[in-house]
Coordinates of C-alpha atoms in Angstrom, one line a residue:
M1 CA -37.8 5.5 -15.8
L2 CA -34.9 7.7 -16.9
R3 CA -32.1 8.2 -14.4
K4 CA -31.4 11.7 -13.3
L5 CA -27.9 12.8 -14.5
F6 CA -25.7 15.6 -13.1
K7 CA -23.1 17.9 -14.6
F8 CA -19.5 18.3 -13.7
H9 CA -17.6 21.6 -13.7
G10 CA -15.7 22.6 -16.9
G11 CA -14.8 20.2 -19.7
V12 CA -14.4 20.8 -23.4
K13 CA -15.6 19.3 -26.7
P14 CA -12.7 18.5 -29.0
Q15 CA -13.2 16.7 -32.3
T16 CA -13.6 13.0 -31.5
N17 CA -12.2 11.2 -34.6
K18 CA -13.6 7.9 -33.4
T19 CA -15.6 6.6 -36.4
Q20 CA -12.5 5.7 -38.4
S21 CA -11.3 2.8 -36.2
T22 CA -14.7 1.3 -35.5
T23 CA -15.6 0.1 -39.0
E24 CA -13.8 -3.3 -38.6
P25 CA -14.0 -5.9 -35.8
I26 CA -11.2 -6.5 -33.3
A27 CA -8.3 -8.2 -35.0
S28 CA -5.5 -10.4 -33.6
V29 CA -1.8 -9.7 -34.0
P30 CA 0.8 -12.2 -35.3
L31 CA 3.6 -13.1 -33.0
P32 CA 6.5 -10.8 -33.2
D33 CA 10.2 -11.9 -33.4
R34 CA 10.6 -10.9 -29.7
L35 CA 8.6 -9.7 -26.8
V36 CA 10.0 -7.1 -24.3
I37 CA 7.9 -7.3 -21.1
P38 CA 8.8 -4.7 -18.5
L39 CA 8.5 -6.0 -14.9
H40 CA 7.2 -2.6 -13.6
Q41 CA 3.9 -1.9 -15.5
A42 CA 1.6 -0.7 -12.7
V43 CA 1.4 1.6 -9.7
G44 CA 3.3 0.3 -6.7
G45 CA 6.4 -1.8 -6.1
H46 CA 8.6 -3.3 -8.7
P47 CA 7.9 -7.0 -9.3
R48 CA 11.0 -9.2 -8.8
P49 CA 12.1 -11.4 -11.7
L50 CA 11.4 -15.1 -11.4
V51 CA 13.2 -16.3 -14.6
Q52 CA 16.8 -16.2 -15.9
P53 CA 18.3 -16.1 -19.4
G54 CA 18.0 -19.5 -21.0
D55 CA 14.8 -20.5 -19.3
H56 CA 11.9 -21.8 -21.3
V57 CA 8.6 -20.3 -20.4
L58 CA 5.0 -21.1 -21.2
K59 CA 2.2 -18.7 -22.1
G60 CA 0.7 -17.3 -18.9
Q61 CA 3.7 -18.4 -16.7
R62 CA 4.5 -15.9 -14.0
I63 CA 7.9 -14.2 -14.8
G64 CA 7.6 -11.3 -12.2
G65 CA 6.4 -11.8 -8.7
A66 CA 4.3 -9.1 -6.9
D67 CA 6.6 -7.4 -4.3
G68 CA 5.2 -5.3 -1.5
N69 CA 1.8 -4.2 -0.3
L70 CA 0.9 -2.6 -3.6
S71 CA 2.2 -4.5 -6.5
S72 CA 1.0 -6.8 -9.3
A73 CA 2.5 -9.9 -11.0
V74 CA 3.7 -10.0 -14.6
H75 CA 3.4 -13.0 -16.9
A76 CA 4.8 -14.4 -20.2
S77 CA 2.7 -13.4 -23.1
T78 CA 3.6 -16.5 -25.1
S79 CA 5.8 -19.6 -24.9
G80 CA 9.4 -19.3 -25.8
I81 CA 13.0 -18.8 -24.5
V82 CA 14.1 -16.0 -22.1
R83 CA 16.9 -14.4 -24.0
D84 CA 17.7 -11.8 -21.4
V85 CA 16.6 -10.1 -18.2
A86 CA 18.0 -6.6 -18.7
Q87 CA 17.3 -2.9 -18.8
A88 CA 15.2 -1.9 -21.9
V89 CA 13.7 1.4 -23.0
M90 CA 10.3 1.9 -21.4
P91 CA 7.3 3.3 -23.2
H92 CA 7.6 6.8 -21.6
T93 CA 8.5 10.1 -23.0
S94 CA 11.6 10.3 -20.8
G95 CA 13.3 7.5 -22.7
L96 CA 14.5 5.9 -19.4
T97 CA 15.0 2.2 -19.1
T98 CA 13.4 -0.4 -16.8
L99 CA 14.2 -4.0 -16.0
S100 CA 12.5 -6.2 -18.6
V101 CA 12.2 -9.8 -19.6
I102 CA 13.0 -10.4 -23.3
I103 CA 11.4 -13.5 -24.7
E104 CA 12.0 -15.1 -28.1
P105 CA 8.7 -16.8 -29.1
D106 CA 8.9 -20.5 -30.1
G107 CA 5.8 -20.2 -32.3
E108 CA 3.8 -22.8 -30.3
D109 CA 2.0 -20.3 -28.2
R110 CA 1.5 -23.1 -25.6
W111 CA -0.3 -22.2 -22.3
C112 CA 0.9 -23.2 -18.9
E113 CA -1.5 -25.0 -16.5
L114 CA -4.2 -22.6 -15.6
E115 CA -6.2 -22.4 -12.4
K116 CA -9.8 -21.4 -12.5
V117 CA -11.8 -20.0 -9.5
N118 CA -15.5 -20.1 -8.7
Y119 CA -15.9 -16.6 -7.3
R120 CA -19.3 -17.4 -5.7
S121 CA -17.8 -20.0 -3.4
T122 CA -14.5 -18.3 -2.7
P123 CA -14.0 -15.7 0.0
P124 CA -13.3 -12.2 -1.3
D125 CA -9.9 -12.0 0.3
E126 CA -8.8 -15.1 -1.6
L127 CA -10.2 -13.7 -4.8
R128 CA -8.2 -10.5 -4.3
D129 CA -5.0 -12.5 -3.8
F130 CA -5.8 -14.5 -7.0
L131 CA -6.3 -11.3 -9.0
R132 CA -3.0 -9.9 -7.6
D133 CA -1.1 -13.0 -8.8
A134 CA -3.0 -12.8 -12.1
G135 CA -1.6 -9.3 -12.7
V136 CA -4.9 -7.6 -13.1
V137 CA -4.7 -3.8 -13.0
G138 CA -6.8 -0.9 -14.1
L139 CA -6.9 -0.6 -17.9
G140 CA -8.4 2.8 -18.0
G141 CA -5.0 4.5 -17.8
A142 CA -4.1 4.6 -14.1
V143 CA -2.9 0.9 -14.0
F144 CA -3.7 0.7 -10.3
P145 CA -3.6 -2.9 -9.0
S146 CA -7.3 -3.9 -9.0
Y147 CA -7.1 -6.2 -6.0
A148 CA -6.3 -3.1 -3.8
K149 CA -9.4 -1.3 -5.1
L150 CA -11.7 -4.3 -4.7
K151 CA -12.0 -3.6 -1.0
P152 CA -15.4 -2.3 0.2
G153 CA -14.0 0.1 2.8
K154 CA -14.7 0.5 6.5
E155 CA -18.4 -0.4 6.3
G156 CA -17.8 -3.7 4.5
K157 CA -19.9 -2.8 1.5
L158 CA -20.5 -0.2 -1.1
K159 CA -23.6 1.6 -2.3
T160 CA -22.6 2.0 -5.9
L161 CA -20.2 0.4 -8.2
V162 CA -19.5 2.6 -11.2
I163 CA -18.2 1.0 -14.4
N164 CA -16.4 3.5 -16.8
G165 CA -17.3 3.0 -20.4
A166 CA -17.3 6.7 -21.3
E167 CA -14.0 6.6 -23.2
C168 CA -13.9 10.4 -23.8
E169 CA -10.4 10.8 -25.2
P170 CA -10.4 11.5 -29.0
F171 CA -9.3 8.7 -31.4
I172 CA -9.5 5.9 -28.7
T173 CA -12.2 3.3 -29.3
C174 CA -10.9 0.1 -27.7
D175 CA -13.5 0.2 -24.9
D176 CA -16.2 0.9 -27.4
M177 CA -15.3 -2.2 -29.4
L178 CA -15.0 -4.3 -26.3
M179 CA -18.5 -3.4 -25.2
R180 CA -19.9 -4.1 -28.7
E181 CA -18.2 -7.5 -29.1
R182 CA -17.7 -8.9 -25.6
A183 CA -20.4 -7.3 -23.4
S184 CA -21.6 -10.6 -21.9
D185 CA -18.1 -11.6 -20.7
M186 CA -17.5 -8.1 -19.4
L187 CA -20.8 -8.3 -17.5
K188 CA -19.7 -11.5 -15.8
G189 CA -16.6 -9.7 -14.6
I190 CA -18.8 -6.9 -13.3
V191 CA -20.9 -9.4 -11.3
A192 CA -17.8 -10.8 -9.7
M193 CA -16.6 -7.3 -8.8
R194 CA -20.0 -6.6 -7.3
Y195 CA -19.7 -9.7 -5.2
M196 CA -16.3 -8.7 -3.8
L197 CA -17.4 -5.2 -3.0
Q198 CA -20.9 -6.1 -1.8
A199 CA -22.3 -3.2 -3.9
E200 CA -26.0 -2.5 -3.8
E201 CA -26.2 -1.2 -7.4
V202 CA -24.0 -1.1 -10.5
L203 CA -24.0 1.9 -13.0
I204 CA -22.3 1.5 -16.3
G205 CA -21.6 5.0 -17.8
I206 CA -21.3 5.2 -21.6
E207 CA -21.1 8.4 -23.6
D208 CA -24.1 8.9 -25.9
N209 CA -21.8 9.0 -29.0
K210 CA -21.5 5.2 -28.7
P211 CA -25.1 4.0 -29.3
E212 CA -24.0 0.5 -30.5
A213 CA -22.1 -0.1 -27.2
V214 CA -25.0 1.1 -25.1
A215 CA -27.4 -1.2 -26.9
S216 CA -25.0 -4.2 -26.6
V217 CA -24.5 -3.7 -22.9
Q218 CA -28.2 -3.3 -22.2
A219 CA -29.0 -6.4 -24.2
A220 CA -26.4 -8.4 -22.2
I221 CA -27.8 -7.2 -18.9
K222 CA -31.3 -8.2 -20.0
A223 CA -30.1 -11.7 -21.1
S224 CA -28.2 -12.3 -17.9
G225 CA -31.2 -11.7 -15.7
E226 CA -29.1 -9.7 -13.2
T227 CA -30.9 -7.0 -11.2
G228 CA -29.5 -3.8 -9.9
I229 CA -27.2 -3.3 -13.0
E230 CA -28.0 -0.4 -15.4
A231 CA -26.2 0.9 -18.5
V232 CA -26.6 4.7 -18.7
A233 CA -25.9 6.9 -21.7
I234 CA -24.3 10.1 -20.5
P235 CA -23.6 13.4 -22.4
T236 CA -20.5 13.5 -24.5
R237 CA -18.1 15.9 -23.0
Y238 CA -14.4 15.5 -22.3
P239 CA -13.2 14.4 -19.7
A240 CA -16.4 12.6 -18.7
G241 CA -14.3 9.4 -18.4
G242 CA -12.4 10.8 -15.4
A243 CA -13.4 8.8 -12.3
K244 CA -14.5 11.8 -10.2
Q245 CA -16.3 13.3 -13.2
L246 CA -18.2 10.1 -14.0
I247 CA -19.2 9.6 -10.4
R248 CA -20.5 13.2 -10.3
V249 CA -22.5 12.7 -13.5
L250 CA -24.1 9.3 -12.5
T251 CA -24.6 9.8 -8.7
G252 CA -24.4 13.5 -8.1
I253 CA -21.6 12.9 -5.5
E254 CA -18.8 15.3 -5.8
V255 CA -15.7 13.8 -4.2
P256 CA -13.8 16.8 -2.5
H257 CA -10.1 17.5 -2.6
G258 CA -8.0 14.9 -0.6
R259 CA -10.9 12.4 -0.2
R260 CA -11.5 9.0 -1.8
S261 CA -14.7 8.0 -3.4
T262 CA -15.0 4.9 -1.1
D263 CA -15.5 7.4 1.7
F264 CA -18.9 8.1 0.0
G265 CA -19.7 4.5 -0.8
V266 CA -18.7 4.6 -4.5
Q267 CA -15.9 2.9 -6.4
C268 CA -15.1 3.2 -10.1
F269 CA -13.5 0.6 -12.6
N270 CA -12.9 0.5 -16.3
V271 CA -14.8 -1.9 -18.6
G272 CA -11.5 -3.4 -19.8
T273 CA -10.6 -4.1 -16.1
A274 CA -14.0 -5.9 -15.7
F275 CA -13.3 -8.1 -18.8
S276 CA -9.8 -9.0 -17.6
I277 CA -11.3 -10.0 -14.2
F278 CA -13.7 -12.3 -16.0
E279 CA -10.8 -13.8 -18.0
A280 CA -8.8 -14.4 -14.8
L281 CA -11.6 -15.9 -12.7
E282 CA -13.5 -17.8 -15.4
H283 CA -10.6 -19.1 -17.5
G284 CA -7.6 -18.7 -15.2
R285 CA -5.9 -16.5 -17.8
P286 CA -3.6 -13.8 -16.3
L287 CA -3.5 -10.3 -17.9
I288 CA -1.1 -10.9 -20.9
S289 CA -3.0 -9.0 -23.6
R290 CA -5.3 -6.0 -24.0
L291 CA -7.2 -4.2 -26.7
V292 CA -5.3 -1.3 -28.4
T293 CA -6.5 1.3 -30.8
V294 CA -4.2 2.1 -33.7
A295 CA -5.3 5.4 -35.3
G296 CA -4.0 8.7 -36.7
N297 CA -1.6 8.8 -39.6
V298 CA -2.4 5.3 -40.9
T299 CA -4.4 4.0 -43.8
A300 CA -6.6 1.5 -41.9
P301 CA -7.3 2.5 -38.3
R302 CA -8.4 -0.4 -36.2
N303 CA -8.5 -2.1 -32.8
Y304 CA -6.3 -5.1 -32.1
D305 CA -6.0 -7.7 -29.3
V306 CA -2.3 -7.3 -28.6
L307 CA 0.1 -9.4 -26.4
I308 CA 1.9 -7.4 -23.7
G309 CA 5.5 -6.8 -24.8
T310 CA 4.7 -6.5 -28.6
P311 CA 6.9 -3.8 -30.2
M312 CA 4.7 -0.9 -31.3
D313 CA 6.1 -0.7 -34.8
H314 CA 5.2 -4.4 -35.3
L315 CA 1.6 -3.5 -34.4
V316 CA 1.4 -0.2 -36.4
R317 CA 2.6 -2.0 -39.6
L318 CA -0.7 -3.9 -39.6
A319 CA -2.6 -0.6 -39.9
G320 CA -0.4 0.8 -42.7
P321 CA 1.6 3.9 -41.4
R322 CA 2.0 6.7 -44.0
P323 CA 5.5 7.6 -45.2
D324 CA 5.5 11.0 -43.3
T325 CA 5.0 9.3 -39.9
D326 CA 7.5 10.9 -37.4
R327 CA 6.1 9.9 -34.0
Y328 CA 4.1 7.5 -31.9
I329 CA 1.9 8.8 -29.0
M330 CA 0.7 6.4 -26.4
G331 CA -2.8 7.5 -25.6
G332 CA -4.8 10.2 -27.2
P333 CA -4.0 13.8 -28.2
M334 CA -5.1 15.3 -24.9
M335 CA -3.4 13.1 -22.3
G336 CA -1.0 10.9 -24.4
V337 CA 2.8 11.0 -24.2
R338 CA 5.2 10.8 -27.1
M339 CA 7.3 7.7 -27.3
P340 CA 11.1 7.8 -27.4
G341 CA 11.2 5.3 -30.2
F342 CA 9.1 3.2 -32.6
D343 CA 10.0 -0.2 -31.1
V344 CA 9.0 0.4 -27.5
P345 CA 6.7 -2.3 -26.2
V346 CA 3.0 -2.3 -25.6
V347 CA 2.3 -2.5 -21.9
K348 CA -0.8 -2.8 -19.7
A349 CA -1.3 1.0 -19.8
T350 CA -1.3 1.1 -23.6
N351 CA -4.9 1.8 -24.7
C352 CA -4.0 3.5 -28.0
V353 CA -1.0 4.0 -30.3
L354 CA -1.7 7.3 -32.0
V355 CA 0.5 7.6 -35.1
G356 CA 1.5 11.2 -35.8
S357 CA 3.1 13.4 -38.4
A358 CA 4.1 17.0 -38.7
T359 CA 1.0 17.7 -40.7
M360 CA -1.4 16.0 -38.4
F361 CA 0.2 17.5 -35.2
P362 CA 2.0 20.7 -36.2
A363 CA 4.3 22.5 -33.8
P364 CA 2.4 24.5 -31.3
P365 CA 2.4 28.3 -31.6
P366 CA 5.0 30.2 -29.5
E367 CA 4.1 30.5 -25.8
M368 CA 2.9 34.0 -24.8
P369 CA 2.5 35.7 -21.4
C370 CA -0.5 34.7 -19.3
I371 CA -3.2 37.4 -19.5
R372 CA -5.1 35.9 -16.5
C373 CA -8.3 35.6 -18.5
G374 CA -9.5 32.7 -16.4
E375 CA -10.5 30.5 -19.3
C376 CA -8.4 27.6 -17.9
A377 CA -10.3 27.8 -14.6
K378 CA -13.6 27.7 -16.4
A379 CA -12.6 24.6 -18.4
C380 CA -10.9 22.7 -15.5
P381 CA -13.0 19.7 -14.6
A382 CA -11.3 19.4 -11.2
D383 CA -12.5 22.9 -10.3
L384 CA -8.9 24.2 -9.8
A385 CA -7.2 27.5 -10.6
P386 CA -4.7 26.5 -13.3
F387 CA -3.4 30.0 -13.8
E388 CA -2.4 30.3 -10.1
M389 CA -0.7 26.9 -10.2
Y390 CA 1.1 28.0 -13.4
W391 CA 2.6 31.1 -11.8
F392 CA 3.9 29.1 -8.8
S393 CA 5.1 26.2 -10.9
R394 CA 7.0 28.5 -13.2
S395 CA 8.6 30.3 -10.2
K396 CA 9.4 27.0 -8.6
N397 CA 7.3 27.9 -5.5
F398 CA 6.1 24.4 -5.1
G399 CA 4.7 24.9 -1.7
K400 CA 2.2 27.5 -2.9
A401 CA 1.4 25.3 -5.9
Q402 CA 0.4 22.5 -3.5
E403 CA -1.8 24.9 -1.6
Y404 CA -3.8 25.3 -4.8
H405 CA -4.3 21.5 -4.8
L406 CA -1.7 20.7 -7.5
F407 CA -2.0 17.0 -7.0
D408 CA -5.8 17.0 -7.7
C409 CA -4.9 17.9 -11.3
I410 CA -5.8 14.9 -13.5
E411 CA -3.6 16.3 -16.4
C412 CA -6.6 16.1 -18.8
G413 CA -5.2 19.0 -20.9
C414 CA -8.5 21.1 -20.9
C415 CA -6.6 24.1 -19.6
S416 CA -4.0 23.9 -22.3
F417 CA -6.7 23.3 -24.9
V418 CA -8.5 26.6 -24.2
C419 CA -5.5 28.8 -23.3
P420 CA -5.4 31.8 -25.7
S421 CA -1.7 32.3 -24.9
H422 CA -0.8 28.8 -26.0
I423 CA 0.8 28.0 -22.6
P424 CA 1.5 24.3 -22.1
L425 CA 0.0 24.4 -18.6
V426 CA 0.0 20.6 -18.1
D427 CA 3.8 20.4 -18.8
Y428 CA 4.3 22.9 -16.0
F429 CA 2.1 20.9 -13.6
R430 CA 3.9 17.7 -14.5
F431 CA 7.2 19.4 -13.8
S432 CA 6.1 20.6 -10.4
K433 CA 4.8 17.2 -9.4
S434 CA 8.0 15.5 -10.4
E435 CA 10.1 18.0 -8.5
I436 CA 8.0 17.6 -5.4
W437 CA 8.2 13.8 -5.6
S438 CA 12.0 14.1 -6.1
R439 CA 12.4 16.3 -3.1
E440 CA 10.2 14.1 -1.0
R441 CA 12.3 11.1 -1.9
E442 CA 15.5 13.0 -1.0
K443 CA 13.9 14.0 2.3
E444 CA 12.9 10.5 3.1
S445 CA 16.4 9.3 2.3
A446 CA 17.9 12.0 4.5
D447 CA 15.4 11.2 7.3
G448 CA 16.3 7.5 7.0
A449 CA 20.0 8.2 7.2
R450 CA 19.5 10.4 10.3
D451 CA 17.4 7.8 12.0
R452 CA 20.1 5.2 11.3
F453 CA 22.8 7.5 12.7
E454 CA 20.7 8.3 15.9
F455 CA 20.0 4.6 16.4
K456 CA 23.7 3.8 16.1
N457 CA 24.6 6.3 18.7
F458 CA 21.8 5.0 20.9
R459 CA 23.0 1.5 20.5
Q460 CA 26.6 2.4 21.4
E461 CA 25.5 4.3 24.5
R462 CA 23.3 1.4 25.5
E463 CA 26.2 -1.1 25.1
K464 CA 28.5 1.2 27.1
Q465 CA 26.0 1.5 29.9
E466 CA 25.4 -2.2 29.9
K467 CA 29.2 -2.8 30.1
A468 CA 29.5 -0.3 33.0
E469 CA 26.6 -2.0 34.8
K470 CA 28.3 -5.4 34.4
L471 CA 31.6 -4.1 35.8
A472 CA 29.9 -2.5 38.7
A473 CA 28.0 -5.7 39.5
K474 CA 31.3 -7.7 39.3
A475 CA 33.1 -5.2 41.6
A476 CA 30.2 -5.4 44.1
A477 CA 30.4 -9.2 44.0
T478 CA 34.2 -9.1 44.6
R479 CA 33.8 -6.7 47.6
E480 CA 31.1 -8.9 49.0
K481 CA 33.4 -12.0 48.7
V482 CA 36.3 -10.2 50.4
A483 CA 34.1 -9.0 53.2
T484 CA 32.7 -12.6 53.6
E485 CA 36.3 -14.1 53.8
G486 CA 37.4 -11.4 56.2
A487 CA 34.5 -12.1 58.5
A488 CA 35.3 -15.9 58.4
T489 CA 39.0 -15.6 59.5
P490 CA 38.4 -14.9 63.2
A491 CA 36.3 -18.0 63.5
A492 CA 39.5 -20.1 63.6
A493 CA 40.1 -19.0 67.2
D494 CA 36.8 -20.7 68.2
G495 CA 38.2 -24.1 67.2
E496 CA 37.7 -24.1 63.5
A497 CA 40.4 -25.3 61.1
A498 CA 42.9 -22.4 60.5
P499 CA 43.8 -21.8 56.9
K500 CA 47.1 -23.2 55.7
P501 CA 50.0 -20.8 55.9
K502 CA 51.0 -19.3 52.6
P503 CA 54.6 -20.0 51.4
S504 CA 57.2 -17.3 52.1
G505 CA 58.5 -15.1 49.3
D506 CA 61.9 -16.9 49.1
D507 CA 60.3 -20.4 48.9
A508 CA 57.9 -19.2 46.2
K509 CA 60.7 -17.7 44.1
R510 CA 62.9 -20.8 44.4
A511 CA 59.9 -23.0 43.3
L512 CA 59.4 -20.9 40.2
I513 CA 63.1 -21.1 39.3
E514 CA 63.1 -24.9 39.8
A515 CA 60.0 -25.2 37.6
A516 CA 61.6 -23.1 34.9
M517 CA 64.8 -25.2 35.0
E518 CA 62.8 -28.4 34.8
K519 CA 60.9 -27.1 31.8
A520 CA 64.1 -26.1 30.1
R521 CA 65.6 -29.6 30.6
Q522 CA 62.5 -31.2 29.2
Q523 CA 62.6 -29.0 26.1
K524 CA 66.3 -29.8 25.6
A525 CA 65.7 -33.5 25.9
Q526 CA 63.1 -33.2 23.1
V527 CA 65.5 -31.5 20.8
A528 CA 67.4 -33.8 18.5
P529 CA 71.2 -33.9 19.2
K530 CA 73.3 -31.8 17.0
N531 CA 75.3 -33.5 14.4
T532 CA 78.9 -32.2 14.9
D533 CA 80.8 -34.8 13.0
H534 CA 81.7 -32.4 10.3
L535 CA 83.0 -29.6 12.6
A536 CA 86.6 -28.7 13.3
P537 CA 88.0 -29.6 16.7
D538 CA 88.4 -26.0 17.8
V539 CA 84.8 -25.2 16.9
E540 CA 83.6 -28.3 18.8
A541 CA 85.5 -27.0 21.9
D542 CA 83.8 -23.6 21.6
I543 CA 80.3 -25.2 21.4
A544 CA 81.0 -27.3 24.4
A545 CA 82.1 -24.3 26.4
I546 CA 78.9 -22.4 25.5
D547 CA 76.8 -25.3 26.5
A548 CA 78.6 -25.6 29.8
R549 CA 78.0 -21.9 30.6
R550 CA 74.3 -22.2 29.6
N551 CA 73.8 -25.1 32.0
A552 CA 75.6 -23.4 34.8
A553 CA 73.5 -20.2 34.6
P554 CA 70.3 -21.5 36.3
A555 CA 72.4 -23.0 39.2
R556 CA 74.1 -19.6 39.8
A557 CA 70.7 -17.8 39.7
A558 CA 69.4 -20.2 42.3
D559 CA 72.3 -19.7 44.7
T560 CA 72.3 -15.9 44.4
P561 CA 70.7 -14.2 47.5
D562 CA 67.8 -11.8 47.0
A563 CA 68.7 -8.1 46.9

């Protein structure tokens, strides 16, 4: 029985250019001279470094610890010496740097002690923590920590688990080759995911231009004996690999703006993510490598199993770059971003290194004014109005751009692909998003500063009030004591012992003077006698006179009557 399929809005059909890189099996990559492993490779918090320069690390050893509620660990891709923990250029078109661990391989490629997990006898929460520490993230491009998505939602279970094998972007074939060569292991990872999500059914969506992958996955399902899992060939149309678009095609559910698929009992994962979950649970291997397609301006396009942190030029040399190569693009021609250099590292988000040249990717025609033809809206798979978002983004009216659901844009590039005016619409949308995020961060910072200032004022007022209350309580206690003593004085007339009379003012003054004189005598007795043997006779006489006057002064003060 054939499954009923649905259509999503928009989409385009660019030239696929996929056959060139699927003629050879997946190949391994020799160890490079150094590995540059960024600590921040996934959505969420920045992992904290766990190693220092000079440390010797083993393959699979954790070098970056997950930090925060949404973070994922990072591991050493091979054994070697940590040469530095420093800022290094990240694989992003901005050319910015990020904190990275630089490892010099020792050539032994020796694993650390690995911990395996039996997912069938382990609670799902413990499995999720294990995957977080294994650094497993989404390998379809979003690099979202997988443990955070492997939660079934409010109802405690899902209806449908969707596995994304569409791989719609031109040139990219790493998922295709994974399904052809490692379908059975991938399927074991899918079964473990199904257990954690308590999903009723599993649908694996694969575009129908990958017949070998479809056949391989169907054969693996049949051999496993698992029920409720189906591999479905879907029509080839870009971007069928988008999560919302694939869910729409397979289930007919259209996830509306601002909602999550789990609200409708559906969750979507990439086939590469499923394989990495199998590797982590079955063999205890953290995510330290991934399949990468090398295609474009090379003589032998191919897919490679690449260690995270491998420089891209080290990888591309295996495919034979042509002399006129002038750029590397991470990803495909529709959604990929140009790299700031040739030696930036392969990271968890790297599914393809597209080698380009001026001939293969000529400069775009000059941008012309928008004629409001509406072709971009017809092609938009997210059912947005790109021409409206363009006008507001260009005029920096970001509030209005958000009203047109700017953040629902998946940046697939369909609008730019069909625009007759050659407007780089996606660039405008990325600019608007970055500006909005920047302003939100500034607002959060200002709000935090204001909150701290207001709390400081509140604390000072509270301390002042507490001090006033303490003084008032002390004064009240003093008044009560005085009142109590005043009430007790008349009782002496009834036969009680009268208080001792206080000394008069003259007696008290004389006692103070005598005490001061006694103290002065004691201090003088403690002072060593002066050695006057070397003084002249007249000087000795002057000193004796001064001492006599000093000794006579307290006595005169005692005999002087008060004024």
